[in-house]
Each structure stands twice: as structure tokens, then as C-alpha cells.
PDB file of C-alpha atoms in Angstrom:
ATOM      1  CA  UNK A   1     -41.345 185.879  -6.210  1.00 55.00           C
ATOM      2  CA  UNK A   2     -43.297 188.855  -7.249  1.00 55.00           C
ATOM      3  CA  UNK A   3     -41.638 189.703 -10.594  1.00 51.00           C
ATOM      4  CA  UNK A   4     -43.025 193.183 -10.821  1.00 54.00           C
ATOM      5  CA  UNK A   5     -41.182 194.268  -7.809  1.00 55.00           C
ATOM      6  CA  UNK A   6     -37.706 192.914  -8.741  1.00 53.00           C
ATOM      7  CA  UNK A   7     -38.318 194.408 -11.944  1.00 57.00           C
ATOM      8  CA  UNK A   8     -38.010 197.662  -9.217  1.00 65.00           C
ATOM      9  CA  UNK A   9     -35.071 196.830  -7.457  1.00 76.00           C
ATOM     10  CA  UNK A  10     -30.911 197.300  -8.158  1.00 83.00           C
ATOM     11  CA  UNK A  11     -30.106 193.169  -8.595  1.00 87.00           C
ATOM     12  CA  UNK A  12     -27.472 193.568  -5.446  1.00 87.00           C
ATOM     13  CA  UNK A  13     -30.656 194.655  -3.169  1.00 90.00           C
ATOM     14  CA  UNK A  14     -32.537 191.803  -4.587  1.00 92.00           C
ATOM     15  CA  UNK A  15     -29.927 188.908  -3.737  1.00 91.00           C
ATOM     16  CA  UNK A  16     -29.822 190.953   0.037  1.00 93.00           C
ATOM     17  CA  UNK A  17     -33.932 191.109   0.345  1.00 95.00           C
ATOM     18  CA  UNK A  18     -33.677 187.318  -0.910  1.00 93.00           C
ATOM     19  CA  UNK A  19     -31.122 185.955   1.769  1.00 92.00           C
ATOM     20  CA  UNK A  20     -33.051 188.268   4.419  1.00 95.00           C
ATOM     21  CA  UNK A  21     -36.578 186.031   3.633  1.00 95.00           C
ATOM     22  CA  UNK A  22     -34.523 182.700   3.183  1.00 92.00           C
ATOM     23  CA  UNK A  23     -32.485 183.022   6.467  1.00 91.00           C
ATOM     24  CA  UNK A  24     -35.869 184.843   8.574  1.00 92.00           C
ATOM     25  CA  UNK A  25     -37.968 181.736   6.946  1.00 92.00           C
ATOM     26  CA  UNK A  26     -35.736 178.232   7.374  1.00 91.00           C
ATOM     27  CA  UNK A  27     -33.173 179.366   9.983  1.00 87.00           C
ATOM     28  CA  UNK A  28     -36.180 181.400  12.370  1.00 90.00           C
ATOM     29  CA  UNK A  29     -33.726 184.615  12.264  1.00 91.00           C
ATOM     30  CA  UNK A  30     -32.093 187.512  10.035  1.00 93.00           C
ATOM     31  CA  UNK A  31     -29.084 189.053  11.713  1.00 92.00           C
ATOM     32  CA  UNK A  32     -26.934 191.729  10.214  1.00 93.00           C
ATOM     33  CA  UNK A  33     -24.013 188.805  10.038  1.00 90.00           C
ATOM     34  CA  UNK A  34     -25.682 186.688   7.710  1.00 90.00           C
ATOM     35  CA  UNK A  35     -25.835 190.081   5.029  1.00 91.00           C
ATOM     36  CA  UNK A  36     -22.106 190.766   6.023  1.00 89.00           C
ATOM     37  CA  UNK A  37     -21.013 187.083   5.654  1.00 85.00           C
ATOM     38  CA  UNK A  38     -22.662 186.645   2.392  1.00 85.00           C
ATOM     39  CA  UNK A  39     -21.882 190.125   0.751  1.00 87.00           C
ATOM     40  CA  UNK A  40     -19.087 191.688   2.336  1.00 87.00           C
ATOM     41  CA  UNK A  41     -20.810 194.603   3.489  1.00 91.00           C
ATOM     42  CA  UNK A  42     -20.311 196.728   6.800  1.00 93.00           C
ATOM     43  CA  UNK A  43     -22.464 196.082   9.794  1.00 93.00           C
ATOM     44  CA  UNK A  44     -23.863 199.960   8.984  1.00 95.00           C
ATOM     45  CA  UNK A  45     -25.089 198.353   5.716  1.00 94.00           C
ATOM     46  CA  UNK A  46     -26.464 195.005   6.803  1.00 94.00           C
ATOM     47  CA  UNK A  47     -28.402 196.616   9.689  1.00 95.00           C
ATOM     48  CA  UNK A  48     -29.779 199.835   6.709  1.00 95.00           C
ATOM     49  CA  UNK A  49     -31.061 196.523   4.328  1.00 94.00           C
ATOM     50  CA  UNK A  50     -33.116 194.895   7.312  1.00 95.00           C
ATOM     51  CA  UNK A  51     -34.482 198.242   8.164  1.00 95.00           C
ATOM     52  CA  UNK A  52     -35.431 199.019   4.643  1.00 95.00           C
ATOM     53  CA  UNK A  53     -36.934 195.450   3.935  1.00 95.00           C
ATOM     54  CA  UNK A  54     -38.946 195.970   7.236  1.00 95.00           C
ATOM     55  CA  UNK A  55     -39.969 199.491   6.148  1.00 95.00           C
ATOM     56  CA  UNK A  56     -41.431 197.941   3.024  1.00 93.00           C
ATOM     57  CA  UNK A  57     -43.001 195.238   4.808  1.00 94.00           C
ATOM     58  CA  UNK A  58     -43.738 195.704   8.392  1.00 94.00           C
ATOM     59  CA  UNK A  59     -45.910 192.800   8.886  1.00 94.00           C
ATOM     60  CA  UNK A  60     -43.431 189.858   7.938  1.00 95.00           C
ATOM     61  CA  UNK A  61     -40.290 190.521  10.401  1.00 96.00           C
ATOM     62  CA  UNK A  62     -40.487 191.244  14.336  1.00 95.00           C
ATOM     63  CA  UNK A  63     -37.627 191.606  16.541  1.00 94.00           C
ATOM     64  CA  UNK A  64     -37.252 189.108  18.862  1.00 92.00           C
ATOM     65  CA  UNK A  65     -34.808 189.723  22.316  1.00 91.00           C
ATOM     66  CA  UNK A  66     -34.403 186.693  23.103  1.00 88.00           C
ATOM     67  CA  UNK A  67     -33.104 185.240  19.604  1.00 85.00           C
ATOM     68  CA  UNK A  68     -31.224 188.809  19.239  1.00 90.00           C
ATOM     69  CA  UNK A  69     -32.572 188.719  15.948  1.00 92.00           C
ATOM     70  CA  UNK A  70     -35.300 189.528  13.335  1.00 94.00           C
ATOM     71  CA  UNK A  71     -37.454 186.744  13.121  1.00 94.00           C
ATOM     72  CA  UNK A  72     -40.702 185.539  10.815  1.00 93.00           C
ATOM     73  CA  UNK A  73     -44.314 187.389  11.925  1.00 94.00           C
ATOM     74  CA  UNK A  74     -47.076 184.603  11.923  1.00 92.00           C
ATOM     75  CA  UNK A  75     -48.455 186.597   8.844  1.00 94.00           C
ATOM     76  CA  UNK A  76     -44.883 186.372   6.906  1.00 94.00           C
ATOM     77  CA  UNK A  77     -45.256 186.045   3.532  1.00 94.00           C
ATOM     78  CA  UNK A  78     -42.442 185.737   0.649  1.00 93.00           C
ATOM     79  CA  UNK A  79     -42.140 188.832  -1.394  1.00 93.00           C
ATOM     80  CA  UNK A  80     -39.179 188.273  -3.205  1.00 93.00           C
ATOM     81  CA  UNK A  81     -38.751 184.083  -2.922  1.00 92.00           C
ATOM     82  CA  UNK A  82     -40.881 180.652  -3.132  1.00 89.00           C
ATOM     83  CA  UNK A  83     -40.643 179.880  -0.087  1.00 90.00           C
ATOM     84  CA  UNK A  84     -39.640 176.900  -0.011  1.00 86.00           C
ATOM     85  CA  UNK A  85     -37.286 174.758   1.865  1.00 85.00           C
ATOM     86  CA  UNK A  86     -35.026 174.084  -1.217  1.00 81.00           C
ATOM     87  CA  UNK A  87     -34.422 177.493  -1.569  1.00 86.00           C
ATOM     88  CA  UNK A  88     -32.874 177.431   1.989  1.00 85.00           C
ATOM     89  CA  UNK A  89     -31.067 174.134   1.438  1.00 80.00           C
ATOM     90  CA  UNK A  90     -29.600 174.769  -2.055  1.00 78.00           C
ATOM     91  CA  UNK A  91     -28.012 177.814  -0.086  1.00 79.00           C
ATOM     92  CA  UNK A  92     -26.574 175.795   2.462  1.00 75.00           C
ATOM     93  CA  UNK A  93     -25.385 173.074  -0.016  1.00 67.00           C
ATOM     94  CA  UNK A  94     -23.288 175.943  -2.518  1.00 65.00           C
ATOM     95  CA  UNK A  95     -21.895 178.360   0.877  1.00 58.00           C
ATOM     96  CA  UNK A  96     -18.199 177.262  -0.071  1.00 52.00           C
ATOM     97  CA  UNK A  97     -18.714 179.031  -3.395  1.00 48.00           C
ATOM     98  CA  UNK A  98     -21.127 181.746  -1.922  1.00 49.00           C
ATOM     99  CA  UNK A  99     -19.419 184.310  -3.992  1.00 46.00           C
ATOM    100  CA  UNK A 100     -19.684 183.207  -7.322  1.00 44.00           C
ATOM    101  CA  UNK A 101     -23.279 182.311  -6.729  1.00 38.00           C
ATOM    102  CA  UNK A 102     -24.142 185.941  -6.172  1.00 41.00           C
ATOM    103  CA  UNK A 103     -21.883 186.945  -8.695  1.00 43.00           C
ATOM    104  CA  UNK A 104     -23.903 188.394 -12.146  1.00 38.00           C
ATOM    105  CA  UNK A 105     -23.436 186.140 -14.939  1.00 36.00           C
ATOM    106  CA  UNK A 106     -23.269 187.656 -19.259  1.00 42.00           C
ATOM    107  CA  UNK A 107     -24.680 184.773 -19.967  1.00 39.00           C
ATOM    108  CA  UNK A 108     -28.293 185.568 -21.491  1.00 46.00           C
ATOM    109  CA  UNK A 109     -30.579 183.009 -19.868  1.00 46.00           C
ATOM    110  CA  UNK A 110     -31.930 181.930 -22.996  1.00 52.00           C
ATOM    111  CA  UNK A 111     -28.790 180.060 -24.032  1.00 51.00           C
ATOM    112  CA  UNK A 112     -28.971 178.011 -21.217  1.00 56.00           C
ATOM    113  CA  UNK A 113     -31.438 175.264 -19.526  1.00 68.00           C
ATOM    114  CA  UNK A 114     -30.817 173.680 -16.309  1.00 61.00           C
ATOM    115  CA  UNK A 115     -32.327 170.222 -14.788  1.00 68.00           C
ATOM    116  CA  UNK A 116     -33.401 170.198 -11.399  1.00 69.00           C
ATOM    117  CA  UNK A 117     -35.148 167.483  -9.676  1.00 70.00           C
ATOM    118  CA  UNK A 118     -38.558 167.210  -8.171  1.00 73.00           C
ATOM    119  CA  UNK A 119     -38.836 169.553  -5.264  1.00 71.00           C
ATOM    120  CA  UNK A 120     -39.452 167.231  -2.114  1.00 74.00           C
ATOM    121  CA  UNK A 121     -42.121 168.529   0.303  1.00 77.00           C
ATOM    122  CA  UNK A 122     -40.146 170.336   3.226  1.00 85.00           C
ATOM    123  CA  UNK A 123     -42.120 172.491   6.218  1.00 87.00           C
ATOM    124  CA  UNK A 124     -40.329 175.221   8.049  1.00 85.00           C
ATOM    125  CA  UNK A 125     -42.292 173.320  11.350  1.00 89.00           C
ATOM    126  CA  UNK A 126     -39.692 170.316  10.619  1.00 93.00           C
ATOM    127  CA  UNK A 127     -36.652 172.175   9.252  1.00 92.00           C
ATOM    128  CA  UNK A 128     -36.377 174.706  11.326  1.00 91.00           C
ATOM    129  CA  UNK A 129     -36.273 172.686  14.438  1.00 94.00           C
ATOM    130  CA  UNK A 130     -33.766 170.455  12.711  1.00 95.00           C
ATOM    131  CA  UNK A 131     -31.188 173.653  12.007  1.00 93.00           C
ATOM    132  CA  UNK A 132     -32.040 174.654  15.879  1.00 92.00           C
ATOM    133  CA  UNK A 133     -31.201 171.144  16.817  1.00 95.00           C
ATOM    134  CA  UNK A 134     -28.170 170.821  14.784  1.00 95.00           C
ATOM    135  CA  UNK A 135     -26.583 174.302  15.844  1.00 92.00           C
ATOM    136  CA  UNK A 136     -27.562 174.067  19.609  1.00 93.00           C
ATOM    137  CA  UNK A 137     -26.792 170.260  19.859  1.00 96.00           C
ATOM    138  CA  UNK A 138     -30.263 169.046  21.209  1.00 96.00           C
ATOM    139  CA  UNK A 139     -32.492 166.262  21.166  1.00 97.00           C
ATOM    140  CA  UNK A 140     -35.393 165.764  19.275  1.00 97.00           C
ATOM    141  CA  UNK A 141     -38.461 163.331  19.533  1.00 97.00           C
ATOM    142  CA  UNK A 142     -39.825 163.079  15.723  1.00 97.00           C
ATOM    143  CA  UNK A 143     -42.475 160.615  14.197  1.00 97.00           C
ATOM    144  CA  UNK A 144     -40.175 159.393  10.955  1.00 97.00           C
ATOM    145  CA  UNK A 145     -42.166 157.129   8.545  1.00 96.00           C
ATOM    146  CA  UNK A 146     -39.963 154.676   6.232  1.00 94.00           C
ATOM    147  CA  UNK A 147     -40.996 151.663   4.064  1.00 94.00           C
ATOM    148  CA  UNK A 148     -41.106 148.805   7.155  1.00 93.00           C
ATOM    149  CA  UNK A 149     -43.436 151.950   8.636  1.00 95.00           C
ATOM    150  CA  UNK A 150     -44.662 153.870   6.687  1.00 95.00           C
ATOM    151  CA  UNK A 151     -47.588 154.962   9.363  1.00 95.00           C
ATOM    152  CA  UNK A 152     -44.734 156.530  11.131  1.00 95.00           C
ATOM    153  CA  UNK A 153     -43.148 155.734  14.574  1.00 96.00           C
ATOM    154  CA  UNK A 154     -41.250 157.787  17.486  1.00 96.00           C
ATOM    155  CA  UNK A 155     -37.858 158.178  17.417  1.00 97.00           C
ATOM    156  CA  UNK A 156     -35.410 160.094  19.357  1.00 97.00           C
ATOM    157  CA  UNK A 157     -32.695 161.801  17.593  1.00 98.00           C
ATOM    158  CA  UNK A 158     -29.702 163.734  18.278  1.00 97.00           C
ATOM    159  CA  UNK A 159     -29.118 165.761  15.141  1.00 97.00           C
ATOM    160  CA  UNK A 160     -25.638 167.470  13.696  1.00 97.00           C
ATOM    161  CA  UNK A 161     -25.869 167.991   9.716  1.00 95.00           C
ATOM    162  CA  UNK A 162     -27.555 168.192   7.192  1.00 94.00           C
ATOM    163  CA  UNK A 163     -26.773 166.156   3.814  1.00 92.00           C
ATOM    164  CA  UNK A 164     -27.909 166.378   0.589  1.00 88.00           C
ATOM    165  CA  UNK A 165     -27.680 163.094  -1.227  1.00 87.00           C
ATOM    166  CA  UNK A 166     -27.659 165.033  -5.041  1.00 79.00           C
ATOM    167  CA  UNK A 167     -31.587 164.227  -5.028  1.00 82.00           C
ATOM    168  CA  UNK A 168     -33.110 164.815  -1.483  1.00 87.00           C
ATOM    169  CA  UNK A 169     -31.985 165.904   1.851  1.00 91.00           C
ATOM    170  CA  UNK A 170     -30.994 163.827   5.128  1.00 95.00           C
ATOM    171  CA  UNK A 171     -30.445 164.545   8.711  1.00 97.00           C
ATOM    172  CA  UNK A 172     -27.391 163.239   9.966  1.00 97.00           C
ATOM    173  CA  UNK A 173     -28.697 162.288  13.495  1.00 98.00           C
ATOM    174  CA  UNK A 174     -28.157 160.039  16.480  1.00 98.00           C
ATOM    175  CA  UNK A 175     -30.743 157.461  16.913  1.00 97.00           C
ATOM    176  CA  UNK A 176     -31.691 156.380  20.606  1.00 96.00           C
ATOM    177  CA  UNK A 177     -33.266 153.358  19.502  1.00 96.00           C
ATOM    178  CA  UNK A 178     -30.554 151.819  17.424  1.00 95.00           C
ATOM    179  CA  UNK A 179     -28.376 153.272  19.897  1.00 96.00           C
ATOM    180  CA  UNK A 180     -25.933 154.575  16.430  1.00 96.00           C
ATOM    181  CA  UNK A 181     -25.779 157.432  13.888  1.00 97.00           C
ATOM    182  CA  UNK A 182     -28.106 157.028  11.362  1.00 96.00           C
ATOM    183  CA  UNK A 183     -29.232 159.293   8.297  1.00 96.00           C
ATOM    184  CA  UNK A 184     -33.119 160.339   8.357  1.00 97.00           C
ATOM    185  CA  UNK A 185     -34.356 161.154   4.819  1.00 96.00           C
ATOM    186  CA  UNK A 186     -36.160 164.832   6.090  1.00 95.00           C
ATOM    187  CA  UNK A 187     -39.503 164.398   3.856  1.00 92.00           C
ATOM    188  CA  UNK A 188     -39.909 161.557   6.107  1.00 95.00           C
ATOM    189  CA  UNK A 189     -40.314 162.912   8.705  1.00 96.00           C
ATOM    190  CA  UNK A 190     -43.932 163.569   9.791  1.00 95.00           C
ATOM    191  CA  UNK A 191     -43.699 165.877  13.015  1.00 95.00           C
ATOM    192  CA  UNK A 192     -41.169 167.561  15.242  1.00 95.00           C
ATOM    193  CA  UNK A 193     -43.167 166.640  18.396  1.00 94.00           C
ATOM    194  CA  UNK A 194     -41.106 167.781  21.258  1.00 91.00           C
ATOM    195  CA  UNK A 195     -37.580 169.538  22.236  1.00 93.00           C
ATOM    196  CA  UNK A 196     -35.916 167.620  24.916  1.00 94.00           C
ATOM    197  CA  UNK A 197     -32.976 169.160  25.828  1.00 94.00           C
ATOM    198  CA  UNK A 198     -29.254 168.665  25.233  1.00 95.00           C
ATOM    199  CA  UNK A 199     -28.385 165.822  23.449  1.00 95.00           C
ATOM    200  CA  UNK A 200     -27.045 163.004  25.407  1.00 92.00           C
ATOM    201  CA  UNK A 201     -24.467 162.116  22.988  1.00 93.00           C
ATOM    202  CA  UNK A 202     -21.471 163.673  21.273  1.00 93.00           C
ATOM    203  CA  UNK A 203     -21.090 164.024  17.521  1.00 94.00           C
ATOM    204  CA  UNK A 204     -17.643 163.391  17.259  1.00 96.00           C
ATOM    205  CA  UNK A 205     -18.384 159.850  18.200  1.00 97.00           C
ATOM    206  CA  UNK A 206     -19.276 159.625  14.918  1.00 97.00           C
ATOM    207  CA  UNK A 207     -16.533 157.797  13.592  1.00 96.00           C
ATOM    208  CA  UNK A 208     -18.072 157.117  10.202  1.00 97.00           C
ATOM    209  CA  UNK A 209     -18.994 160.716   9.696  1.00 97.00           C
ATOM    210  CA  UNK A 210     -15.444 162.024  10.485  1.00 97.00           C
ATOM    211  CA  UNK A 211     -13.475 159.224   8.864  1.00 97.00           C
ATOM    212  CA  UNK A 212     -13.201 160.110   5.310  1.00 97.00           C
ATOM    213  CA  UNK A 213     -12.163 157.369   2.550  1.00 97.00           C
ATOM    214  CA  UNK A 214     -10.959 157.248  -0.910  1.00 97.00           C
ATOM    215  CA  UNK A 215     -13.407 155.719  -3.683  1.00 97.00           C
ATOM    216  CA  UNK A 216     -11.885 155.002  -7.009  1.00 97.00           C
ATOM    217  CA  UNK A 217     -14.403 154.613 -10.131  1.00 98.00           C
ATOM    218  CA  UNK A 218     -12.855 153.312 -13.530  1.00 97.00           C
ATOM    219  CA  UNK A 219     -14.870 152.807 -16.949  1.00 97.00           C
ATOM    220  CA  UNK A 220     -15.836 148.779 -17.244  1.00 96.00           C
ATOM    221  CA  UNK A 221     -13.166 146.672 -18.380  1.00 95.00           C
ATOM    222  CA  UNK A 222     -15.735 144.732 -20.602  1.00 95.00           C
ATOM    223  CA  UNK A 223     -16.093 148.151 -22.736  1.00 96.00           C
ATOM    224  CA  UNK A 224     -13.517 148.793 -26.220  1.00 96.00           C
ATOM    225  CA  UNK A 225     -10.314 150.242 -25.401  1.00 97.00           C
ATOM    226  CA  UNK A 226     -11.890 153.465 -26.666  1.00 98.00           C
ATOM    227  CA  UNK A 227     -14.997 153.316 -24.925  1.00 97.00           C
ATOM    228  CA  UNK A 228     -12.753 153.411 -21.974  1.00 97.00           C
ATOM    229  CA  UNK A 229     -11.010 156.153 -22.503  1.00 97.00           C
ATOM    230  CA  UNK A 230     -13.674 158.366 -23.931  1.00 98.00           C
ATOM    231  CA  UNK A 231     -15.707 157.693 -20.450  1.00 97.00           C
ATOM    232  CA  UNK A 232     -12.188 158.639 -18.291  1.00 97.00           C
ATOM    233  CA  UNK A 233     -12.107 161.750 -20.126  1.00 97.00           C
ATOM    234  CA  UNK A 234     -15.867 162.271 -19.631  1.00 96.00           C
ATOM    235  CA  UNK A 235     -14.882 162.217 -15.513  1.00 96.00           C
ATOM    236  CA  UNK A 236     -11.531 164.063 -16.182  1.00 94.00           C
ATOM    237  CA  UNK A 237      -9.987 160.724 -14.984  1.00 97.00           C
ATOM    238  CA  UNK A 238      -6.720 160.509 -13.913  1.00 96.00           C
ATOM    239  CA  UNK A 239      -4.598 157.288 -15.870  1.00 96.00           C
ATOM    240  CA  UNK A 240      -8.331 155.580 -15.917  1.00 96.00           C
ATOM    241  CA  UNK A 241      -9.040 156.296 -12.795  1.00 97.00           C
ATOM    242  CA  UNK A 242     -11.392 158.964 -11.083  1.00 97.00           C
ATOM    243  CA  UNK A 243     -10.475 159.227  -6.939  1.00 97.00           C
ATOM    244  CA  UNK A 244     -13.196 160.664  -4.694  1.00 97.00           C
ATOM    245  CA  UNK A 245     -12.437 161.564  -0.841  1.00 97.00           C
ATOM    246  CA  UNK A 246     -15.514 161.333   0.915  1.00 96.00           C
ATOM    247  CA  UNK A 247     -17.038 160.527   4.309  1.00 97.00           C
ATOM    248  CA  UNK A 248     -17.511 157.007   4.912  1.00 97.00           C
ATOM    249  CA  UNK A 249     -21.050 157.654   5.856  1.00 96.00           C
ATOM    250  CA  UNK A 250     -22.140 159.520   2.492  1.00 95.00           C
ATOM    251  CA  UNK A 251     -20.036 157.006   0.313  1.00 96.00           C
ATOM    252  CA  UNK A 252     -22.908 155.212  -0.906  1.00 95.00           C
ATOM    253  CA  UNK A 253     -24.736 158.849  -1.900  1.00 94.00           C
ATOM    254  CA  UNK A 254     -21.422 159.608  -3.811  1.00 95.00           C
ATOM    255  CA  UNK A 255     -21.817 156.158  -6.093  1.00 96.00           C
ATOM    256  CA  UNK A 256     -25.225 156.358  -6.340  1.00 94.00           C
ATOM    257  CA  UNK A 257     -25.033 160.059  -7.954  1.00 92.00           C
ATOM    258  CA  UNK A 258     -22.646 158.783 -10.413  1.00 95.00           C
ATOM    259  CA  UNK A 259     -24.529 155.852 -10.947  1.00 94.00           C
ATOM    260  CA  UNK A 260     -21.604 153.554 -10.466  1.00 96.00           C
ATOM    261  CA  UNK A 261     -22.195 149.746 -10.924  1.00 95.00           C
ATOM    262  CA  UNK A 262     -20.525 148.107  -7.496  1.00 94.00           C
ATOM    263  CA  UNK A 263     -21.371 144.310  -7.706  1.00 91.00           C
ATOM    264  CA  UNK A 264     -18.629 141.628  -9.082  1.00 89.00           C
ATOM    265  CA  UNK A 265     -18.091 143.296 -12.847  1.00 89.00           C
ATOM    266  CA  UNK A 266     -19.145 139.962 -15.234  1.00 87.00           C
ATOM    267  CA  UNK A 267     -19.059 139.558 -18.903  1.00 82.00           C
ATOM    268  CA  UNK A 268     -22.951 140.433 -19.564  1.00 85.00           C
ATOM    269  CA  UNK A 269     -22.298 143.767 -17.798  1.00 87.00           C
ATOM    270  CA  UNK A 270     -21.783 146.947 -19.326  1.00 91.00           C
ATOM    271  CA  UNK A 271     -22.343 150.037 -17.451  1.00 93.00           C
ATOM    272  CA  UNK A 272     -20.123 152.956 -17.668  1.00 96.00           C
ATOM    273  CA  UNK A 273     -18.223 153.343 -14.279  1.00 97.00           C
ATOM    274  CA  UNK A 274     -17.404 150.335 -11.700  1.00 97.00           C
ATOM    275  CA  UNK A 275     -16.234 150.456  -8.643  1.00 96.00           C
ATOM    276  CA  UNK A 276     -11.933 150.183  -8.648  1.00 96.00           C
ATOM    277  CA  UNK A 277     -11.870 149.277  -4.730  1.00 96.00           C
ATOM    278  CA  UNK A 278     -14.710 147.497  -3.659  1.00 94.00           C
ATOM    279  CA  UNK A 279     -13.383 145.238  -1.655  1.00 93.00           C
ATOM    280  CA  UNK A 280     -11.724 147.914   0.469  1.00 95.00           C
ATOM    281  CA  UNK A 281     -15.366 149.724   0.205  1.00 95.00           C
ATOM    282  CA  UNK A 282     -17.189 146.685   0.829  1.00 93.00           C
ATOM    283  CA  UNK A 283     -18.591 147.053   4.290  1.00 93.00           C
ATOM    284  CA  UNK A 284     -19.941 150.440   3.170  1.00 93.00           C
ATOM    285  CA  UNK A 285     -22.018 150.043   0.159  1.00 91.00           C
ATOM    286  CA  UNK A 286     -25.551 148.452  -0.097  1.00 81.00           C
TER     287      UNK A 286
END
């Protein structure tokens, strides 16, 4: 982001210009109802804050009739973000609390440091195909590379969300050759090589995406009694016990980020937080 220009600009116009590049860049379209969803603002408003980001730079936004939209020039370039995809995805991951993102904070900076971890190499050539794919339910032929192939190999996907694991991003995403639902770790993926129409199979057969399940985490029973209980009131827990209602799908994501220990808990082990149910959670965990 160019600093000297936001030095320029009220901090409301900034967070506007900012979703205007993010939404133009990763989604392939700015529409006034992404400014009036995020801000609150009248469509008079929204449409007066495209006009006035285009005014300032003319060669990064065209209108397009078909996408009924604004969308990214071929010469777009960032004025007032990175540009990259984890701008566009940490976004999408905080939307339910959209307001108190934007919201302006007393805090001084300086009194506060935040980890983040490694950005993960993202193209708008694979992401934005994935949103399309996602939004207009279609299929997708990508090359994905994993560890058995890493040189990459075709797959067929029908795509329908994205999820962010706490340290990189999937695509939730039929898979025609394992005939299931599968998660596709996006970095992975090497090329977007071909749109092929509407997907053949419905999401909401996606039982393990739609059930949702409880996961209870404890402190180790081989820990002091007040090892324990400092650790439950580390995760707020409730009588020793923290519950978590996720997807079954994203269950193992959830233990990982907590970096809960889920094998049989012996007397040599000593991490903080075990797994309460496994056996009910068994089938779901690696």
C-alpha cells in the first residue's frame, strides 16, 4: 500500500478504496453492494466511492456488462493494498464480525504485536476461478500436486467453500475421481485448466460438511490437580471441560489448531489438552 497516499485520505475512504481493490482483485468484481454490505452506506454513496476511486485511477477498473460490475483492467495495480490473496481470504474468514473489523481502535499500535503465519503463495488465476466456481456451482478441471504427486495430476472438482484451517486455506470440493468430498489445500493447486460447466453433483450431499459434532478437550489427567485447572481456565473451560461444535469435516483442523493430543493418554504423556471423546470422534481424526 502506498503509505503516502493514505497519509491523504479520511481512514473511512481508505477501508472503502481497500474493499473496492480486494473485492475487484480476488472476487473479479466491485459492485455498489459489497460497499453497502460492508459499511452501511446508501447505494448513492457506494456508487460516488467507485466513481471517485476510478476517477483517481482510470486504468485499474473497467465496467464490464456482462458481470454488471466493475471489474480488474489487465494493467490493475494495488494502490491502497498488497495484493495478495490473504488479504481477500482474511476478509472472508472475519465477515461475521465485519463491523468491528472496520471499526477504529484507541489502541496506539505500538502497544501491541500480532503473529501471523507465513503467507502461502495464492494467484488470483486459481482463486478467482475457485470463488466463481463456488458461487455459480460449477466444475472445475485443476492439476493439484500433493506428497504421493507432487508433479501434479488432473482432477475434477466440484467446489462449494472455502476453509481456512488457522494456517492455510482449503477448497471444500467434490472429487470425480474418488467419487467423495474431499478438501484441496489451494497452494496446491498448480492450474485452473478448464471450466466445465455445472457441477454434476449437489453440495448438500455432503453429509460430513453439514453434520456438525461436539468435540470435548480436557487438560491431561497425568498433570497436578493445579496444572489442570490453571490450563481449563487458560480455555475458559467449563467444569474441566472445553466443548467445540464443529463440522465433522473440519474436526481434525479444530484439534490440530489447539494442538490437542488424541491418541490413548499413557503415563509418559504430558501435553496440555486431550481429547475427552475420542472414541465417539474416532472415525474422524487422523
Amino acid at each position: 500500500m502506498n503509505k503516502e497516499i493514505s497519509k491523504s485520505i479520511r481512514w473511512e475512504q481508505l477501508l472503502r478504496y481497500q474493499l473496492i481493490e480486494i473485492m475487484a482483485l480476488w472476487e473479479g468484481r466491485i459492485i455498489t453492494n459489497h460497499l453497502r454490505g460492508a459499511f452501511g452506506i446508501g447505494r448513492q454513496q457506494a456508487s460516488k466511492d467507485i466513481n471517485s476511486y476510478i476517477t483517481q485511477y482510470p486504468n485499474n477498473l473497467e465496467y464490464d456488462k456482462k458481470a454488471k460490475g466493475y471489474i480488474p483492467s489487465k494493467t490493475f495495480q494495488p494502490q491502497f493494498t498488497i495484493g495478495t490473496a490473504n488479504e481477500y481470504l482474511q476478509l472472508l474468514n472475519s465477515n461475521k464480525a465485519l463491523k468491528s473489523v472496520f471499526e477504529k481502535s484507541e489502541m496506539p499500535a505500538s502497544y501491541t504485536e500480532v503473529l501471523t503465519a507465513p503467507s502461502r503463495s495464492i494467484s488470483s488465476e486459481i482463486l478467482r476461478p475457485l470463488i466463481k466456481s463456488c458461487r455459480e456451482k460449477l466444475r472445475l478441471e485443476i492439476t493439484y500436486c500433493s506428497m504421493t504427486t507432487p508433479e501434479g495430476e488432473e482432477r475434477i472438482i466440484s467446489p462449494h467453500s472455502l476453509v481456512f484451517s488457522g494456517l492455510r486455506w482449503h477448497v471444500r470440493a467434490y472429487c470425480e475421481k474418488h467419487r467423495d468430498y474431499r478438501d484441496f489445500v489451494i497452494n496446491r493447486i498448480s492450474s485452473v485448466d478448464e471450466e466445465m460447466g455445472e457441477a454434476i453433483e449437489d453440495d448438500q450431499n455432503d453429509l460430513l460438511w453439514h453434520q456438525k459434532i461436539e468435540i470435548e478437550v480436557c487438560p491431561n489427567p497425568n498433570l497436578t490437580t493445579a496444572q489442570q485447572a490453571l490450563i481449563a481456565r487458560d480455555y475458559n473451560m467449563d467444569n474441566g471441560v472445553l466443548t467445540l461444535l464443529e463440522r465433522v469435516s473440519i474436526v481434525q483442523y479444530a484439534l490440530d489448531q489447539l494442538h490437542v493430543y488424541c491418541g490413548e493418554v499413557d503415563a509418559d504423556n504430558f501435553e496440555h489438552l486431550v481429547l475427552k471423546n475420542r472414541q465417539q470422534l474416532f472415525e474422524y481424526i487422523k
